[in-house]
mmCIF file of C-alpha atoms and ligand atoms in Angstrom:
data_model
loop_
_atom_site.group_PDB
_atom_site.id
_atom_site.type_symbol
_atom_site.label_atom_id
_atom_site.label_comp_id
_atom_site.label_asym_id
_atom_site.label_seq_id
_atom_site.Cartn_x
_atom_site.Cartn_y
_atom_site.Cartn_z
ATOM 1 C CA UNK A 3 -229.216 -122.629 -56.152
ATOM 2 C CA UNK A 4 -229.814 -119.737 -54.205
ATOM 3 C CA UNK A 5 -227.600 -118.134 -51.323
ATOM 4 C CA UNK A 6 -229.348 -119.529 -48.176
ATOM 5 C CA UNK A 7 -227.929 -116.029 -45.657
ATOM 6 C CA UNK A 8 -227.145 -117.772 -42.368
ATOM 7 C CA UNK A 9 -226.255 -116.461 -38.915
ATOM 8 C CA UNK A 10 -224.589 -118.004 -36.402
ATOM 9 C CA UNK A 11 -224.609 -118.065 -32.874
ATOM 10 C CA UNK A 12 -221.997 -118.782 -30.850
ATOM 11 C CA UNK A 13 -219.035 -119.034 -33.616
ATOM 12 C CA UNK A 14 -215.905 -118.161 -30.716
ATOM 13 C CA UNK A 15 -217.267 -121.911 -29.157
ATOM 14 C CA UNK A 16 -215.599 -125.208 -30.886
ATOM 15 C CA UNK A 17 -218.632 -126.295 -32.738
ATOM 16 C CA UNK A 18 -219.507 -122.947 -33.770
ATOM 17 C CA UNK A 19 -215.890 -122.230 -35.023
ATOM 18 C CA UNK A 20 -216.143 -125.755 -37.017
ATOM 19 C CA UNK A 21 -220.295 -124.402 -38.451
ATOM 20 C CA UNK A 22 -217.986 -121.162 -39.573
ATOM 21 C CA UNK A 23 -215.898 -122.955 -41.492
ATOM 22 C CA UNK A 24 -218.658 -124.835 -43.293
ATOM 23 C CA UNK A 25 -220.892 -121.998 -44.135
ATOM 24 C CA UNK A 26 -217.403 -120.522 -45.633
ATOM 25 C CA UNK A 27 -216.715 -123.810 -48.459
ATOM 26 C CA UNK A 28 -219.788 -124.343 -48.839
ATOM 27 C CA UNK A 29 -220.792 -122.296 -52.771
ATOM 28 C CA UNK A 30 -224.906 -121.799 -51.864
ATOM 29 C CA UNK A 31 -224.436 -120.393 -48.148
ATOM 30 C CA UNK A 32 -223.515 -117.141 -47.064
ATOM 31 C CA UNK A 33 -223.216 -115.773 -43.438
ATOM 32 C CA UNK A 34 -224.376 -112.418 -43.080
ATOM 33 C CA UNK A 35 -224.285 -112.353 -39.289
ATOM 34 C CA UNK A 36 -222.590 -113.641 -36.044
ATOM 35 C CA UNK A 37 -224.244 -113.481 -32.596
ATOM 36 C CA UNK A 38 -221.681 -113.312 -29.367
ATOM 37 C CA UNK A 39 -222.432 -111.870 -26.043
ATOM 38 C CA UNK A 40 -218.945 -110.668 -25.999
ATOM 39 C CA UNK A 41 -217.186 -108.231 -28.853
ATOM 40 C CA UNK A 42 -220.375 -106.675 -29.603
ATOM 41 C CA UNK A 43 -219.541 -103.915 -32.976
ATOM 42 C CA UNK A 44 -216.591 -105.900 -33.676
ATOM 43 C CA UNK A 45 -216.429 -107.957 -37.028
ATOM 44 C CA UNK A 46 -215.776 -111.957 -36.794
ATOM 45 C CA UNK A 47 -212.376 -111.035 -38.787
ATOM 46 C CA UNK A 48 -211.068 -108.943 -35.771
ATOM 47 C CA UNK A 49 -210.988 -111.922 -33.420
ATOM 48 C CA UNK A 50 -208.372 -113.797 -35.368
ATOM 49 C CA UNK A 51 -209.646 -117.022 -35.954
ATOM 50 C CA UNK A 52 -211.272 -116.311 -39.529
ATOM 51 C CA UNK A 53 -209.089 -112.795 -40.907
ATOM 52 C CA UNK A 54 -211.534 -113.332 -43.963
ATOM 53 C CA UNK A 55 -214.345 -113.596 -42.706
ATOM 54 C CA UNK A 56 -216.027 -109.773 -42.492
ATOM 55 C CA UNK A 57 -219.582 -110.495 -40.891
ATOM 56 C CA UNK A 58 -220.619 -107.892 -37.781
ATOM 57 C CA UNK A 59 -221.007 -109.532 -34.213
ATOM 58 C CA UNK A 60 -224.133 -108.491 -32.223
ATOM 59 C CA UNK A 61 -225.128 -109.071 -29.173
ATOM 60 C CA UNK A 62 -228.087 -108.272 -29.250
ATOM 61 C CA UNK A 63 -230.071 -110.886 -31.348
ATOM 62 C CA UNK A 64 -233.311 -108.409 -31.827
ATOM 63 C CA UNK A 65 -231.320 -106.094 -33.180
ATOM 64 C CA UNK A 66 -228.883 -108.360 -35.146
ATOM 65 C CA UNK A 67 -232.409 -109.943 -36.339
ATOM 66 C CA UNK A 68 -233.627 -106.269 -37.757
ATOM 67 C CA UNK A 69 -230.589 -105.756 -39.391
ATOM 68 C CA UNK A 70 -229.950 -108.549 -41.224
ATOM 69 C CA UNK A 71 -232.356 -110.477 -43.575
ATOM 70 C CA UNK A 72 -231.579 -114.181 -42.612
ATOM 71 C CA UNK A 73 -233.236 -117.540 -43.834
ATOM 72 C CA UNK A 74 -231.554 -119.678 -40.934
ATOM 73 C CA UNK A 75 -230.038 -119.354 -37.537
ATOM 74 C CA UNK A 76 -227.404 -121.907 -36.457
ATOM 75 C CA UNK A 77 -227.342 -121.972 -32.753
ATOM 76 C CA UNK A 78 -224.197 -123.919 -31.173
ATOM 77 C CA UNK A 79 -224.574 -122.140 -27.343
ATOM 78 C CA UNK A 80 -225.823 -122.880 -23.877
ATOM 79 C CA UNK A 81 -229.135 -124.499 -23.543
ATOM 80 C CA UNK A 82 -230.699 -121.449 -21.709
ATOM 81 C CA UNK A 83 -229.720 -119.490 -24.503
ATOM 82 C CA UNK A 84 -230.063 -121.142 -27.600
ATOM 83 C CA UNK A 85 -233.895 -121.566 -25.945
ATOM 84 C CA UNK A 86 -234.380 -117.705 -26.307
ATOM 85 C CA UNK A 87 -232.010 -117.648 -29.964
ATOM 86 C CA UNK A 88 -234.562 -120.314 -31.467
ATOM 87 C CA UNK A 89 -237.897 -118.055 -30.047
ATOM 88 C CA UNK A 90 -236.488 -115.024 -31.076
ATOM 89 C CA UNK A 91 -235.518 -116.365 -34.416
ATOM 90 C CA UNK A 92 -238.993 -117.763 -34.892
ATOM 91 C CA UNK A 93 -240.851 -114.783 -34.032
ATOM 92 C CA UNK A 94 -238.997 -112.835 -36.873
ATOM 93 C CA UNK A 95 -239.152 -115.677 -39.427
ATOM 94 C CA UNK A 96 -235.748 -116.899 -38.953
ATOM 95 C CA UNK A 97 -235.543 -120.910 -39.761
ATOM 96 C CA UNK A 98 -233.541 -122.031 -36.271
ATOM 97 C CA UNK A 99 -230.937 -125.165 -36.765
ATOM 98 C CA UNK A 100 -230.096 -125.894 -33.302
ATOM 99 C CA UNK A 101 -226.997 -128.263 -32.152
ATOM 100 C CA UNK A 102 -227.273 -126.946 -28.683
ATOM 101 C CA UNK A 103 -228.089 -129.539 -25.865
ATOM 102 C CA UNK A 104 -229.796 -129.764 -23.079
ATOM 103 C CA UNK A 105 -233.470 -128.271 -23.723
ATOM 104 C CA UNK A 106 -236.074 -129.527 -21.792
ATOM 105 C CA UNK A 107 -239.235 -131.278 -22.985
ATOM 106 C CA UNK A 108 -241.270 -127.530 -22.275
ATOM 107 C CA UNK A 109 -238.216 -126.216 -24.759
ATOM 108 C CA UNK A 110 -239.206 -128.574 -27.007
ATOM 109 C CA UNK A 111 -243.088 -128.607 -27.092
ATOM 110 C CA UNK A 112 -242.997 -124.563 -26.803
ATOM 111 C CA UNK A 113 -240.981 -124.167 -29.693
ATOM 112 C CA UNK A 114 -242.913 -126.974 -32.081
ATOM 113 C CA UNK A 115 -245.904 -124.358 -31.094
ATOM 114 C CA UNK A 116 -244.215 -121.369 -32.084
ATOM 115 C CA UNK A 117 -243.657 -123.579 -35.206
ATOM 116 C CA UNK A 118 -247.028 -124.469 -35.731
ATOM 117 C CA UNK A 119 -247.775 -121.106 -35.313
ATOM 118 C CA UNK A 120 -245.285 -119.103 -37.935
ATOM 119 C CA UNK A 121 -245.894 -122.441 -40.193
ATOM 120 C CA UNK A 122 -241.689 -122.368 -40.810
ATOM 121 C CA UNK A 123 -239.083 -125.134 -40.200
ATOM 122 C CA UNK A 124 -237.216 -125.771 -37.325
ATOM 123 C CA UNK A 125 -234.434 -128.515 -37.063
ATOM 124 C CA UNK A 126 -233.228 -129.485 -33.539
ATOM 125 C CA UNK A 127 -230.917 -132.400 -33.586
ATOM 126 C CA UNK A 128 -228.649 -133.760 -30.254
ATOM 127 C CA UNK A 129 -226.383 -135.155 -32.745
ATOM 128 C CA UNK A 130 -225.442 -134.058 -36.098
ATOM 129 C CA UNK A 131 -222.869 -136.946 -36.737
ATOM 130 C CA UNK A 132 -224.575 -139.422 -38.903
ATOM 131 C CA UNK A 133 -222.483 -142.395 -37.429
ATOM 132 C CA UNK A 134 -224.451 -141.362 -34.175
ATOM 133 C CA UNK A 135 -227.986 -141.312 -36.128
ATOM 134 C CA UNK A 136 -227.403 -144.842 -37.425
ATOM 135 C CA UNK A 137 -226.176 -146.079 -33.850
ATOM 136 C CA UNK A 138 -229.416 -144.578 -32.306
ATOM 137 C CA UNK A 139 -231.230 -146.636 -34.982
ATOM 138 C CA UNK A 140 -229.346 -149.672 -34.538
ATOM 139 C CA UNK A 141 -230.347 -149.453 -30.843
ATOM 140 C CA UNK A 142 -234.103 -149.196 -31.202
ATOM 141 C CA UNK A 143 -233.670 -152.262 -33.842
ATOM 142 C CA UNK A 144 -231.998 -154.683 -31.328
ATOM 143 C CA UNK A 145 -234.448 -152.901 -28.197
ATOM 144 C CA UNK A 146 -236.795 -155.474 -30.040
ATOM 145 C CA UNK A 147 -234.902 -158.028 -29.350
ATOM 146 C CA UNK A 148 -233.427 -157.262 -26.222
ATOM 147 C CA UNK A 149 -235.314 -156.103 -23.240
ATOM 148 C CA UNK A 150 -231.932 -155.175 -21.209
ATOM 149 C CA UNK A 151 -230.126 -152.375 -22.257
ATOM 150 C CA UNK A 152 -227.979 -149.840 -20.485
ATOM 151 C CA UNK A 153 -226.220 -146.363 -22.603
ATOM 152 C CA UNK A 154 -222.926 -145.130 -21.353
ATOM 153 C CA UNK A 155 -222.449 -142.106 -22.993
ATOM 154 C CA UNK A 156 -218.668 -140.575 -22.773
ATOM 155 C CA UNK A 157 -217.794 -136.881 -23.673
ATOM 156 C CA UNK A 158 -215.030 -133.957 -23.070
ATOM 157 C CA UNK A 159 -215.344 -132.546 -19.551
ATOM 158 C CA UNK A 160 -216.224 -128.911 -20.819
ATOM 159 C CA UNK A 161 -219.412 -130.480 -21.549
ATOM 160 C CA UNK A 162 -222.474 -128.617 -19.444
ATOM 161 C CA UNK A 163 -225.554 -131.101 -19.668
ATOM 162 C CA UNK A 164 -225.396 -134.864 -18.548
ATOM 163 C CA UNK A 165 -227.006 -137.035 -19.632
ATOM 164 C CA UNK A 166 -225.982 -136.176 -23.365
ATOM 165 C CA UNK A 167 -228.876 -134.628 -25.495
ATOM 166 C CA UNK A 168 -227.767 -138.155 -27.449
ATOM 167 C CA UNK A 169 -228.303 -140.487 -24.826
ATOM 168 C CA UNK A 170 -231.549 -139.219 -23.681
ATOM 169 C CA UNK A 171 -233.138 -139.368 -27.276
ATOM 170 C CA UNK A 172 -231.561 -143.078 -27.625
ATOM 171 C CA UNK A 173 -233.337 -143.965 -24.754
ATOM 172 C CA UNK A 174 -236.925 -142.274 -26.244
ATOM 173 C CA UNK A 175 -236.228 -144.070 -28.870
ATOM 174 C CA UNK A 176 -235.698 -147.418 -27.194
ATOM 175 C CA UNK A 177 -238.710 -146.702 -24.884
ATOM 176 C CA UNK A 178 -240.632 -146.569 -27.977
ATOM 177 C CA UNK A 179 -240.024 -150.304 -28.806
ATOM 178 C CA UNK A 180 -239.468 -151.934 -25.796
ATOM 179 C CA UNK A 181 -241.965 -153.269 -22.841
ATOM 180 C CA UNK A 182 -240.904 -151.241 -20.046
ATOM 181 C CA UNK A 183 -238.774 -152.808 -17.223
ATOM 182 C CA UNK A 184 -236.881 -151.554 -13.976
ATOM 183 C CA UNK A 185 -233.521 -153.824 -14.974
ATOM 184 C CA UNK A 186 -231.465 -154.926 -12.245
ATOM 185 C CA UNK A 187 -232.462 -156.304 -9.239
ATOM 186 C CA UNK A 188 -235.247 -155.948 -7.503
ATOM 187 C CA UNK A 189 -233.762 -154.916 -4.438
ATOM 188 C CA UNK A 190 -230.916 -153.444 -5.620
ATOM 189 C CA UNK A 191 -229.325 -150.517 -3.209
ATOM 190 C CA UNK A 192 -226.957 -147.840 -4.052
ATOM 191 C CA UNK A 193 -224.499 -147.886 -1.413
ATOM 192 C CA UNK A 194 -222.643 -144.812 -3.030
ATOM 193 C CA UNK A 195 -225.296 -142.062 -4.699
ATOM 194 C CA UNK A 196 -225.866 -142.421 -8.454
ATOM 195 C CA UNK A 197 -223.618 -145.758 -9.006
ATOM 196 C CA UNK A 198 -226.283 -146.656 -11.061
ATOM 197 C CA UNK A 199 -226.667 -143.962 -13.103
ATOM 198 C CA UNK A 200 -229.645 -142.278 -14.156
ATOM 199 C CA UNK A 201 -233.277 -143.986 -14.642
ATOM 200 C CA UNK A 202 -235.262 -143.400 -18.630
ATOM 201 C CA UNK A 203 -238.228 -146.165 -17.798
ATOM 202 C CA UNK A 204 -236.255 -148.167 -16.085
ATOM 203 C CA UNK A 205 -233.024 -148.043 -18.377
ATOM 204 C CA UNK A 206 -230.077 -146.778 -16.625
ATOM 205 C CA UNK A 207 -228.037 -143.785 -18.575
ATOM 206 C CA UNK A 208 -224.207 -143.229 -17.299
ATOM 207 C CA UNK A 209 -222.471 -140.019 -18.417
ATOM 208 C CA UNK A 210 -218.947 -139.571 -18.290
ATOM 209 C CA UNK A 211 -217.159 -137.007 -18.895
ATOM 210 C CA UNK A 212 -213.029 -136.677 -19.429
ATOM 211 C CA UNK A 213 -210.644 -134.558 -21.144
ATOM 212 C CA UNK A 214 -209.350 -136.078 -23.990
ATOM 213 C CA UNK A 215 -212.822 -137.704 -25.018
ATOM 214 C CA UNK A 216 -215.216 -135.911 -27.858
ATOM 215 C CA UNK A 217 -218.218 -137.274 -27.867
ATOM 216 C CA UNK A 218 -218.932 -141.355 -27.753
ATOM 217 C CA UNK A 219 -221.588 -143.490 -26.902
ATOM 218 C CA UNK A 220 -222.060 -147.326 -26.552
ATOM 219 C CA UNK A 221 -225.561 -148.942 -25.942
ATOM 220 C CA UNK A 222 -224.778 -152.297 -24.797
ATOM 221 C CA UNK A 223 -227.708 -154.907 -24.991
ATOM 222 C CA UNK A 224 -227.827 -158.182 -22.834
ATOM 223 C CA UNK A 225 -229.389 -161.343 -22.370
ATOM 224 C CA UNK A 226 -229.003 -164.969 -21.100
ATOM 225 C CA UNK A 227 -225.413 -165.913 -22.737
ATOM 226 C CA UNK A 228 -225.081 -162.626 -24.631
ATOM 227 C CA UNK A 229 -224.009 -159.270 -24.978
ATOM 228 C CA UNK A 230 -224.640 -156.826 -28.258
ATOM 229 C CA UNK A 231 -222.660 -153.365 -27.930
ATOM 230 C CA UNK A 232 -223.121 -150.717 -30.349
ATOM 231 C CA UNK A 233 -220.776 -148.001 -29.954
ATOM 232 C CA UNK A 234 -219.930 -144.739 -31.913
ATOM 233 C CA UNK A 235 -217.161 -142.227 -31.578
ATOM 234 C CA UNK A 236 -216.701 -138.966 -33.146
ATOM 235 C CA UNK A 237 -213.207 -137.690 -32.596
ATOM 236 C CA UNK A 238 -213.552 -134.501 -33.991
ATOM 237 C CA UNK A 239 -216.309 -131.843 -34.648
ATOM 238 C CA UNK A 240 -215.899 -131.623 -38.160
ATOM 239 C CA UNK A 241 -217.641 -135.001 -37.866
ATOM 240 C CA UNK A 242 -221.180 -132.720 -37.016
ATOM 241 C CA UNK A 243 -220.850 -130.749 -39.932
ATOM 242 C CA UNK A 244 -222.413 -132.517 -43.027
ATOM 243 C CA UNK A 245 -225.385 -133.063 -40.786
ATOM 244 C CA UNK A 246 -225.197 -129.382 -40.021
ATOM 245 C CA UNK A 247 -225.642 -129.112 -43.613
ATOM 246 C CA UNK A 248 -228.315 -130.634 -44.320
ATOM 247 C CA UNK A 249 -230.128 -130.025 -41.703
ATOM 248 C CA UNK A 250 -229.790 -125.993 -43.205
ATOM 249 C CA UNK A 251 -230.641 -127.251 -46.543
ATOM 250 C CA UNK A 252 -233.922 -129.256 -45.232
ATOM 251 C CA UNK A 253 -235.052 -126.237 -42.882
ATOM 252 C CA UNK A 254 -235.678 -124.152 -45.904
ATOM 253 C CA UNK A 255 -237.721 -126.902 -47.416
ATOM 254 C CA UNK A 256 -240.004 -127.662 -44.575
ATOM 255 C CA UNK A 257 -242.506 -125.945 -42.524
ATOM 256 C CA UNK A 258 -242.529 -127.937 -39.383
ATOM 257 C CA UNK A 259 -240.819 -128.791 -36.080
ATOM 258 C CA UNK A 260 -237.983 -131.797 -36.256
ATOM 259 C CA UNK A 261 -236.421 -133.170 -33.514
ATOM 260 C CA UNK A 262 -233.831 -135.768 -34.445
ATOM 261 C CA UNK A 263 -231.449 -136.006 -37.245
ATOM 262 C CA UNK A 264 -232.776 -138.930 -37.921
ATOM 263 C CA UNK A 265 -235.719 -137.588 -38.924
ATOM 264 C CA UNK A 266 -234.924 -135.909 -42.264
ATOM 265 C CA UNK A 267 -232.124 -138.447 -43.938
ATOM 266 C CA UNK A 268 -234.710 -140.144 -45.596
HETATM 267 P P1 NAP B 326 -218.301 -124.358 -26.440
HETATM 268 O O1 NAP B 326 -216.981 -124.539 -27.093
HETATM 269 O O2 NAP B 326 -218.355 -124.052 -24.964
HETATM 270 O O3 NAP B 326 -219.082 -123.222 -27.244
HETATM 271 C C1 NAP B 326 -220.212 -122.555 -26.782
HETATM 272 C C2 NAP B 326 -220.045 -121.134 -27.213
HETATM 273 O O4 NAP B 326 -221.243 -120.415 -26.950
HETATM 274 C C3 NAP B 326 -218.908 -120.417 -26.427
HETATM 275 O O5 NAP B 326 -218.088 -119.750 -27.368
HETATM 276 C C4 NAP B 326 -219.671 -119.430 -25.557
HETATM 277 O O6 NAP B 326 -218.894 -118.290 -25.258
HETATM 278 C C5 NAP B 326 -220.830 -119.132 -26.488
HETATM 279 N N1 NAP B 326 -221.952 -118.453 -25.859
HETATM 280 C C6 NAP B 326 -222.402 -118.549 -24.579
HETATM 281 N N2 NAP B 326 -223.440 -117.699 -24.430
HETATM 282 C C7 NAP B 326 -223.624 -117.093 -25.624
HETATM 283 C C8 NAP B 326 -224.526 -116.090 -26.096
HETATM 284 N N3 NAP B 326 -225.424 -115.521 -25.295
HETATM 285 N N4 NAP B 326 -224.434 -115.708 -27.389
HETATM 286 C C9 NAP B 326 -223.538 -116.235 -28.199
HETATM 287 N N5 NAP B 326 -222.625 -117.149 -27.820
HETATM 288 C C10 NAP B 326 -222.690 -117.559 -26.535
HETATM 289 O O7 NAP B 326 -219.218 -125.654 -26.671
HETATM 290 P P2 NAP B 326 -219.297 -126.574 -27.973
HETATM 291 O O8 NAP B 326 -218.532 -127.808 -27.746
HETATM 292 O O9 NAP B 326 -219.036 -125.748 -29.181
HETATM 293 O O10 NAP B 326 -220.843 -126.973 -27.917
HETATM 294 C C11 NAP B 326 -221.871 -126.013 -28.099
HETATM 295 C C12 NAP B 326 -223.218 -126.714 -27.917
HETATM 296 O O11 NAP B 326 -223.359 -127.712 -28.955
HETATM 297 C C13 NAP B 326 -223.354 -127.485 -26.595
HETATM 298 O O12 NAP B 326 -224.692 -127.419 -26.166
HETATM 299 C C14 NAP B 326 -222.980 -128.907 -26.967
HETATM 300 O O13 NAP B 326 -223.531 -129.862 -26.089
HETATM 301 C C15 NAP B 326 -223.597 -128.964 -28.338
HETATM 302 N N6 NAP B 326 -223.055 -129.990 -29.235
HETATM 303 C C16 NAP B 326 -223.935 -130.489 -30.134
HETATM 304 C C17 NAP B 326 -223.531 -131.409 -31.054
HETATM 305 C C18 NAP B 326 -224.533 -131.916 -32.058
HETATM 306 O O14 NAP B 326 -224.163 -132.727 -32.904
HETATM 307 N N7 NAP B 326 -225.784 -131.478 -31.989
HETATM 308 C C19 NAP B 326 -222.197 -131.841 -31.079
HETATM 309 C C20 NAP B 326 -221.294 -131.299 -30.167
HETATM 310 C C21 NAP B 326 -221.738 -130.349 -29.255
HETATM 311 P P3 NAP B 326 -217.971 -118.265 -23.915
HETATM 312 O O15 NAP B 326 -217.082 -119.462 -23.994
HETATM 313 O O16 NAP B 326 -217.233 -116.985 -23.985
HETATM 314 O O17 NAP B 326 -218.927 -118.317 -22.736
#
């Protein structure tokens, strides 16, 4: 199979450090590049985390993009900037796989029409973990069933975005099933601001946010006599990775926009 030349943006952060290390044991990628806004000129050896790993650092991403022939861009960043990675990328025919959180419906719709546009893949997926994929599934499955339903999702308290990227594309996909209701009561009140968490059609979304927690989320499902939880936990970020690499094996194969993991494992 051929080399599929990957850069990656954002390789000093956790998840970026763990995409390193999987573009490194893995025989049919190679990464060329790294993009950092700090240690611009370095190399990605210098920094100490990977002393084998001899790939430049830019900063700048136009120029990084000119001098390096890429397929796909992993971006593991900031919301506001893995919005401008994915353009850029797009614009010079650079396949974007983005983990990065947070982007806003505009994000989304303005980078399926850059897609459209270029006619190349893009893969944008909340969660990578495939536990979390099935558990968003399972959800919309029981959303049939069950018109009450409220997410908690749980996560580190370095995390920047709340809700979770997760949470908010459980509840699309829950909306998508499900008669919309405003659950609870009627008249309910919030006697302290946002006790009752945020509102998705009338489904209420908690976030929060600890250290010692990764990334978890429960959807818990009632009716008359009954609860139904369905929970998933990732307790490390290795546990993104093989969706990470798939995701960069399907981008090369495809020349549209996906949103969702889900999406392309079957
Ligand atoms: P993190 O440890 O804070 O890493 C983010 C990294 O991006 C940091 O090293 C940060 O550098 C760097 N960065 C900021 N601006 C940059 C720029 N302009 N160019 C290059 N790098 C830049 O966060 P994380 O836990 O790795 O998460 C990264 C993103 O992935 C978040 O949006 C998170 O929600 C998301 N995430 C997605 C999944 C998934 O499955 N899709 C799973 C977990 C996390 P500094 O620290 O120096 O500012």
């Amino acid at each position: 199979m051929k080399n599929i030349k990957i850069i990656i943006a954002g390789p000093r952060g956790r998840m970026g450090r763990e995409a390193v290390r999987l573009v490194e044991r893995t025989d049919h990628f190679q990464l060329i590049a790294v993009l950092d806004y700090k240690n611009d000129g370095k190399m990605l050896a210098d920094l100490g985390d990977f002393p084998n790993v001899n790939v430049p650092i830019y900063t700048d991403i136009e120029q990084c993009f000119q001098e390096n022939d890429a397929d796909v861009l992993i971006d593991l960043t900031t919301p506001e900037v893995g919005m401008t990675h994915a353009e850029t990328a797009l614009r010079y025919g650079v396949r974007p796989v983005v983990g990065t959180t947070g982007f806003t419906k505009e994000n989304l719709l303005k980078l399926e029409a850059d897609c459209q546009e270029k006619k190349i893949g893009c893969i944008i997926a909340p969660n990578f973990a495939i536990g979390a994929v099935l558990m968003m599934r399972f959800s919309q499955m029981a959303a049939k069933f069950f018109n009450d339903v409220e997410i908690i999702e749980l996560h580190h308290d370095q995390k920047l975005d709340a809700p979770s990227g997760t949470a908010v594309k459980t509840a699309e996909m829950i909306s998508a099933v499900k008669e919309e209701k405003q659950q609870g009561h009627p008249n309910e009140k919030e006697t302290m601001k946002g006790a009752r968490g945020a509102n998705y059609d009338g489904m209420h979304i908690h976030s929060v946010r600890l250290p010692g927690l990764i990334a978890h989320q429960q959807v818990m499902f009632g009716s008359n006599g009954q609860t139904l939880t369905i929970r998933h936990d990732s307790y490390n970020r290795e546990s993104f990775m093989s969706g990470v690499k798939v995701a960069v094996e399907t981008v090369m194969n495809i020349d549209t926009f996906i949103y969702g993991l889900e999406n392309i494992l079957e």
